[in-house]
C-alpha positions in Angstrom: -6.1 -23.7 -24.4 -4.8 -20.3 -25.4 -4.0 -17.8 -22.7 -1.8 -14.8 -22.2 -0.4 -13.4 -19.0 -0.6 -9.6 -18.9 0.2 -8.7 -15.4 1.4 -5.1 -15.6 -0.1 -1.8 -17.0 3.3 -0.3 -17.5 4.5 -1.8 -20.7 6.3 0.4 -23.2 4.6 1.0 -26.5 7.1 0.2 -29.3 4.8 1.0 -32.2 2.7 4.0 -32.8 0.3 4.9 -35.6 0.8 8.5 -34.9 4.6 8.7 -34.6 6.3 7.0 -37.6 9.1 9.5 -38.1 12.8 8.6 -37.5 12.9 9.9 -33.9 10.3 7.3 -32.9 12.3 4.5 -34.5 15.5 5.8 -33.0 13.8 5.9 -29.5 12.5 2.4 -29.9 15.9 1.1 -31.1 17.6 2.8 -28.1 15.2 1.1 -25.7 15.5 -2.3 -27.3 19.4 -2.2 -27.1 19.2 -1.4 -23.4 19.7 2.4 -23.5 16.5 3.7 -21.9 18.1 7.1 -21.1 18.6 7.8 -24.8 15.1 6.5 -25.5 13.6 8.9 -23.0 15.5 11.8 -24.5 14.1 10.9 -27.9 10.6 10.3 -26.7 10.4 13.6 -24.9 10.3 16.0 -27.9 7.6 13.8 -29.5 5.7 13.9 -26.3 6.0 17.6 -26.0 4.6 17.9 -29.6 1.5 16.0 -28.4 2.2 12.4 -29.5 0.1 10.4 -27.1 2.1 7.2 -27.5 5.3 9.0 -26.6 3.6 10.7 -23.7 2.5 7.3 -22.4 6.0 5.9 -22.8 7.5 8.7 -20.8 4.9 8.0 -18.1 5.9 4.4 -18.1 9.6 5.4 -17.8 9.1 7.8 -15.0 6.9 5.3 -13.2 9.5 2.6 -13.4 12.7 4.8 -13.3 13.7 3.6 -16.7 16.3 6.0 -18.2 15.0 8.8 -15.9 14.8 9.1 -12.1 11.7 7.5 -10.8 9.1 10.3 -10.3 5.4 9.4 -10.0 4.4 13.0 -10.3 6.0 13.2 -13.7 4.4 9.8 -14.6 1.0 11.2 -13.7 1.7 14.3 -15.8 2.5 12.3 -18.9 -0.1 9.7 -18.4 -2.7 12.4 -18.0 -1.6 14.1 -21.2 -1.9 10.9 -23.1 -5.1 9.9 -21.4 -6.7 13.2 -22.4 -5.9 12.3 -26.0 -7.7 9.0 -25.6 -4.8 6.6 -25.1 -6.3 3.6 -23.3 -3.1 2.4 -21.8 -2.4 5.8 -20.3 -6.0 6.0 -19.0 -5.4 2.6 -17.3 -2.0 3.7 -16.1 -3.5 6.8 -14.5 -6.2 4.7 -12.9 -3.5 2.5 -11.4 -1.7 5.4 -9.9 -4.9 6.7 -8.4 -5.6 3.2 -7.0 -2.2 3.0 -5.4 -1.8 6.7 -4.4 1.5 7.1 -6.3 2.0 10.7 -7.5 -1.6 11.6 -6.6 -3.7 11.2 -3.5 -5.2 7.7 -3.3 -8.7 8.0 -4.8 -10.5 4.9 -5.9 -13.4 6.7 -7.4 -11.0 8.6 -9.7 -9.3 5.2 -10.4 -12.7 3.8 -11.4 -13.2 6.8 -13.8 -10.0 6.2 -15.6 -10.2 2.4 -15.7 -13.7 2.7 -17.2 -12.5 5.0 -20.0 -9.8 2.5 -20.9 -12.2 -0.5 -20.4 -14.7 1.0 -22.7 -12.0 1.1 -25.4 -11.6 -2.6 -25.0 -8.4 -2.7 -22.9 -8.6 -6.0 -21.1 -6.5 -5.3 -18.1 -8.5 -2.2 -17.3 -11.6 -4.3 -17.6 -10.3 -6.7 -15.1 -9.3 -3.9 -12.7 -12.8 -2.4 -13.1 -14.4 -5.7 -12.3 -12.3 -6.0 -9.2 -13.5 -2.6 -8.0 -17.1 -3.6 -8.4 -16.5 -7.0 -6.7 -14.9 -5.4 -3.7 -16.9 -2.2 -3.5 -13.8 0.0 -3.9 -14.6 3.5 -5.2 -18.1 2.2 -6.2 -20.9 0.3 -4.6 -20.6 -3.4 -4.6 -22.2 -4.7 -7.8 -21.5 -8.3 -8.6 -23.4 -8.2 -11.9 -21.3 -5.4 -13.1 -18.2 -7.2 -11.8 -19.1 -10.3 -13.8 -19.6 -8.2 -17.0 -16.2 -6.6 -16.8 -14.4 -9.7 -15.6 -15.9 -11.6 -18.5 -14.8 -9.1 -21.1 -11.2 -9.3 -19.7 -11.4 -13.1 -19.5 -12.5 -13.4 -23.1 -9.4 -11.3 -24.1 -7.1 -13.8 -22.3 -6.3 -11.8 -19.1 -5.6 -14.1 -16.2 -6.9 -11.6 -13.6 -10.3 -11.4 -15.4 -10.4 -15.2 -15.7 -9.7 -15.7 -12.0 -12.2 -13.0 -10.9 -14.9 -14.6 -13.1 -14.0 -18.1 -11.8 -14.3 -16.9 -8.2 -17.8 -15.4 -8.8 -19.0 -18.6 -10.4 -17.6 -20.5 -7.4 -19.5 -18.3 -4.9 -22.6 -17.5 -7.0 -22.2 -13.8 -6.8 -23.6 -12.0 -9.9 -24.2 -15.4 -11.6 -25.6 -18.8 -10.5 -23.2 -21.1 -8.8 -21.5 -23.2 -11.4 -18.5 -25.3 -10.3 -17.7 -26.5 -13.8 -17.3 -22.9 -15.1 -15.6 -21.8 -11.9 -13.0 -24.6 -12.4 -12.7 -23.9 -16.1 -11.9 -20.2 -15.6 -9.6 -20.7 -12.7 -7.8 -23.4 -14.6 -7.3 -20.9 -17.5 -6.2 -18.2 -15.1 -3.6 -20.6 -13.6 -2.3 -21.4 -17.1 -2.0 -17.6 -17.7 0.2 -17.3 -14.6 -2.4 -15.7 -12.3 -1.1 -16.1 -8.7 -3.1 -18.4 -6.5 -5.5 -19.4 -9.2 -4.4 -23.0 -9.1 -5.1 -23.3 -5.4 -8.5 -21.7 -5.8 -9.3 -24.1 -8.6 -8.3 -27.1 -6.5 -10.6 -25.9 -3.7 -13.5 -25.8 -6.1 -12.5 -29.3 -7.3 -12.9 -30.8 -3.9 -16.7 -30.4 -4.2 -16.9 -31.7 -7.8 -17.5 -35.1 -9.3 -14.9 -36.7 -11.6 -17.3 -36.1 -14.5 -17.6 -32.4 -13.6 -13.9 -32.0 -13.4 -13.5 -33.7 -16.8 -16.1 -31.4 -18.3 -14.4 -28.4 -16.9 -11.0 -29.5 -18.2 -12.5 -30.1 -21.7 -14.0 -26.6 -21.7 -10.6 -25.1 -20.8 -8.8 -27.1 -23.4 -11.3 -26.0 -26.1 -11.4 -22.4 -25.0 -10.2 -19.7 -27.4 -10.2 -15.9 -26.8 -13.1 -14.1 -28.3 -10.8 -11.2 -29.1 -7.5 -12.6 -30.5 -4.4 -10.5 -30.5 -3.3 -7.8 -28.0 -6.1 -5.9 -26.5 
């Protein structure tokens, strides 16, 4: 069983294909030694020159108040700049701010737009969030088939939220036929990835399963490997 817990959009990028000059390395070094204020100062000129990864990082830092005063309006500004350059993490970050109404008016339809752009680039956390919007009918019409499709892509990348969402849909027969074995398998994997409440939901499914079904589900979970290894 190989899983990875990826619970937060706002993770600083510490490598960039676009920015390999010394200022980038100095910014990363400053952040890693616990000096985010210096890191922010060094990322800023790179961001102002159009480096999407540096723009994303400034968005992260303003969102979390790391090295700069927390300012969601500034976070939106930098995420939007990076998102316009195709940075998937920034697109997802912007979607998250629209979904929470931080720095922008709450707008789930706009959140769906940005999650989708990131999801179509293969960013698993955005895929899971997009699946949740379709499962709940938030910003879009309820569409369980679409929810299954996005949850599955996130799950196959090792994202616990995608695994849990997919497991819930197998448990309830929404968008897929009811399948307790697969529901248990995905919820078990989600629990191993640290997804909150997944273990409880797995155990609720298990109440209605035979010992042979539970054994089969555990075997599937133990044998599972991500379809897309490595960070996505």
